[in-house]
Short mmCIF file of C-alpha atoms and ligand atoms in Angstrom, two decimals:
data_model
loop_
_atom_site.label_atom_id
_atom_site.label_comp_id
_atom_site.label_asym_id
_atom_site.label_seq_id
_atom_site.Cartn_x
_atom_site.Cartn_y
_atom_site.Cartn_z
CA UNK U 293 22.03 3.87 -58.68
CA UNK U 294 21.04 5.61 -55.44
CA UNK U 295 23.05 6.76 -52.43
CA UNK U 296 20.76 7.08 -49.23
CA UNK U 297 23.73 9.69 -47.33
CA UNK U 298 23.12 12.14 -50.47
CA UNK U 299 21.09 15.15 -50.19
CA UNK U 300 20.83 14.94 -54.03
CA UNK U 301 19.90 11.36 -54.27
CA UNK U 302 17.08 12.25 -51.61
CA UNK U 303 16.28 15.59 -53.43
CA UNK U 304 15.69 12.78 -56.29
CA UNK U 305 13.22 11.45 -54.68
CA UNK U 306 11.57 13.55 -53.06
CA UNK U 307 12.49 13.17 -49.89
CA UNK U 308 13.79 16.32 -49.77
CA UNK U 309 11.99 19.70 -51.13
CA UNK U 310 13.01 21.32 -54.37
CA UNK U 311 12.27 23.89 -56.83
CA UNK U 312 12.57 21.84 -59.77
CA UNK U 313 12.85 23.91 -62.84
CA UNK U 314 13.06 21.06 -65.62
CA UNK U 315 13.10 17.17 -66.28
CA UNK U 316 13.61 15.36 -68.97
CA UNK U 317 14.81 10.92 -68.34
CA UNK U 318 18.14 11.95 -66.97
CA UNK U 319 18.07 15.00 -65.33
CA UNK U 320 16.19 17.05 -63.41
CA UNK U 321 17.11 20.53 -62.75
CA UNK U 322 16.62 22.38 -59.47
CA UNK U 323 16.74 26.18 -58.27
CA UNK U 324 20.15 26.05 -56.60
CA UNK U 325 19.17 26.94 -52.68
CA UNK U 326 22.79 29.01 -51.90
CA UNK U 327 22.87 31.06 -55.78
CA UNK U 328 25.86 33.06 -56.95
CA UNK U 329 23.18 34.85 -58.59
CA UNK U 330 19.38 35.77 -59.60
CA UNK U 331 18.42 32.25 -61.00
CA UNK U 332 21.74 29.73 -60.51
CA UNK U 333 20.31 26.40 -61.41
CA UNK U 334 22.13 22.94 -61.58
CA UNK U 335 21.53 20.23 -63.66
CA UNK U 336 21.39 16.49 -61.94
CA UNK U 337 21.63 13.90 -63.39
CA UNK U 338 18.60 11.34 -61.78
CA UNK U 339 21.38 8.46 -61.06
CA UNK U 340 23.85 9.31 -58.65
CA UNK U 341 27.81 9.43 -60.10
CA UNK U 342 29.78 11.21 -57.54
CA UNK U 343 31.76 13.52 -60.15
CA UNK U 344 32.78 13.67 -63.70
CA UNK U 345 35.57 11.00 -63.58
CA UNK U 346 32.64 8.51 -62.99
CA UNK U 347 29.84 10.02 -64.63
CA UNK U 348 29.27 7.97 -68.10
CA UNK U 349 30.52 9.67 -71.10
CA UNK U 350 27.17 9.26 -72.70
CA UNK U 351 25.52 11.12 -70.13
CA UNK U 352 28.27 13.71 -69.23
CA UNK U 353 27.60 15.04 -73.55
CA UNK U 354 24.17 15.12 -72.58
CA UNK U 355 24.74 17.11 -69.93
CA UNK U 356 26.44 19.95 -71.61
CA UNK U 357 24.14 19.79 -74.35
CA UNK U 358 21.03 20.26 -71.96
CA UNK U 359 23.03 23.24 -70.60
CA UNK U 360 23.22 24.77 -74.06
CA UNK U 361 19.33 24.36 -74.59
CA UNK U 362 18.34 25.54 -71.13
CA UNK U 363 20.73 29.14 -71.17
CA UNK U 364 19.81 29.74 -73.72
CA UNK U 365 16.10 29.68 -73.06
CA UNK U 366 16.72 31.26 -69.40
CA UNK U 367 18.71 34.10 -70.88
CA UNK U 368 15.62 35.29 -72.52
CA UNK U 369 13.35 34.50 -70.06
CA UNK U 370 15.58 35.74 -67.43
CA UNK U 371 17.24 38.54 -69.16
CA UNK U 372 20.68 38.04 -68.15
CA UNK U 373 24.03 39.44 -69.65
CA UNK U 374 26.24 36.15 -70.21
CA UNK U 375 25.93 32.66 -68.03
CA UNK U 376 28.71 30.76 -66.55
CA UNK U 377 28.56 26.66 -66.22
CA UNK U 378 30.73 25.76 -63.62
CA UNK U 379 31.80 21.92 -62.94
CA UNK U 380 33.61 21.20 -59.60
CA UNK U 381 35.26 17.74 -58.69
CA UNK U 382 36.25 17.12 -55.35
CA UNK U 383 36.78 19.03 -51.97
CA UNK U 384 39.65 20.72 -53.31
CA UNK U 385 38.60 22.41 -56.46
CA UNK U 386 34.94 22.98 -54.17
CA UNK U 387 32.89 20.53 -54.70
CA UNK U 388 30.20 20.02 -52.06
CA UNK U 389 27.69 17.50 -52.98
CA UNK U 390 29.40 14.59 -53.99
CA UNK U 391 26.24 13.94 -56.51
CA UNK U 392 27.69 15.49 -60.29
CA UNK U 393 26.19 18.09 -61.12
CA UNK U 394 26.96 21.41 -63.60
CA UNK U 395 26.10 24.66 -62.40
CA UNK U 396 24.16 27.25 -64.31
CA UNK U 397 25.73 30.87 -63.12
CA UNK U 398 23.17 33.92 -65.08
CA UNK U 399 25.47 36.73 -64.97
CA UNK U 400 24.12 40.57 -65.13
CA UNK U 401 26.09 43.45 -65.81
CA UNK U 402 27.25 44.88 -62.13
CA UNK U 403 26.58 41.48 -60.37
CA UNK U 404 28.98 40.63 -57.63
CA UNK U 405 28.95 36.73 -58.57
CA UNK U 406 32.15 35.66 -57.83
CA UNK U 407 33.15 32.90 -60.38
CA UNK U 408 37.24 32.78 -61.64
CA UNK U 409 40.76 32.95 -60.57
CA UNK U 410 43.55 34.82 -60.58
CA UNK U 411 45.41 34.17 -63.22
CA UNK U 412 48.84 33.81 -62.89
CA UNK U 413 51.81 33.69 -65.86
CA UNK U 414 52.68 30.57 -67.66
CA UNK U 415 56.75 30.20 -67.36
CA UNK U 416 57.94 28.85 -70.54
CA UNK U 417 59.92 26.23 -68.77
CA UNK U 418 57.34 25.41 -67.08
CA UNK U 419 55.19 24.99 -70.14
CA UNK U 420 57.83 22.90 -71.94
CA UNK U 421 57.67 20.74 -68.31
CA UNK U 422 54.55 20.42 -69.14
CA UNK U 423 54.41 19.58 -72.19
CA UNK U 424 57.10 16.66 -71.85
CA UNK U 425 54.97 15.21 -69.03
CA UNK U 426 51.78 15.58 -70.78
CA UNK U 427 52.97 14.09 -74.10
CA UNK U 428 54.68 11.65 -72.74
CA UNK U 429 51.53 10.28 -72.26
CA UNK U 430 49.25 8.41 -75.45
CA UNK U 431 46.07 9.96 -74.39
CA UNK U 432 47.93 12.80 -76.13
CA UNK U 433 50.80 11.76 -78.12
P1 LIG T 662 29.46 22.86 -55.30
O1 LIG T 662 29.76 22.81 -54.17
O2 LIG T 662 29.52 22.57 -56.02
O3 LIG T 662 29.62 20.69 -54.90
O4 LIG T 662 28.02 22.86 -55.19
C1 LIG T 662 26.68 22.06 -54.66
C2 LIG T 662 25.51 23.44 -54.96
O5 LIG T 662 24.82 22.56 -54.42
C3 LIG T 662 25.84 24.74 -53.72
O6 LIG T 662 25.46 25.57 -54.36
C4 LIG T 662 24.65 23.92 -52.91
O7 LIG T 662 24.25 25.48 -52.57
C5 LIG T 662 24.02 23.61 -53.72
N1 LIG T 662 23.29 23.01 -53.13
C6 LIG T 662 22.59 22.06 -51.68
N2 LIG T 662 21.99 21.41 -50.77
C7 LIG T 662 21.09 21.99 -51.81
C8 LIG T 662 19.75 21.76 -51.50
N3 LIG T 662 18.76 21.02 -50.61
N4 LIG T 662 18.68 22.21 -53.51
C9 LIG T 662 19.57 22.78 -53.67
N5 LIG T 662 20.49 23.48 -54.10
C10 LIG T 662 21.24 22.88 -53.16
ZN1 LIG T 663 23.31 10.97 -54.95
#
């Protein structure tokens, strides 16, 4: 499955150059051209799926297992101090390329990468309302 308007499909097809650091049957892994930190890479499935909602469960599982394998090796290679794995779904969530990808973002002591949010405070009444709402769905009961 390919999307002719998708930049990652074009990279996967070799129509656009990339810095590919890894490949297996299901994925290519490339360096991000707009890195949050030194060594920021992207796990990209070879088939076009828009986001995690559309990605088959088997590939979702494989992507995370691959992420574990790669960050284990890359932590040693890059000499980083930690890792963020980030995955955006939808424009409102920061997704800019509509082809599923998993960000591997190395973190270094004192770096200026920004991956995070401003913590709020969970109001007990809101928590109760959320619990009732979510637990009313068969998937969560
Ligand atoms: P997201 O905002 O989660 O959709 O992430 C898309 C990522 O793709 C961004 O971090 C971009 O820097 C990266 N990106 C866009 N075009 C390319 C490209 N041609 N090669 C490598 N990375 C890219
Ligand atoms: Zn694509």
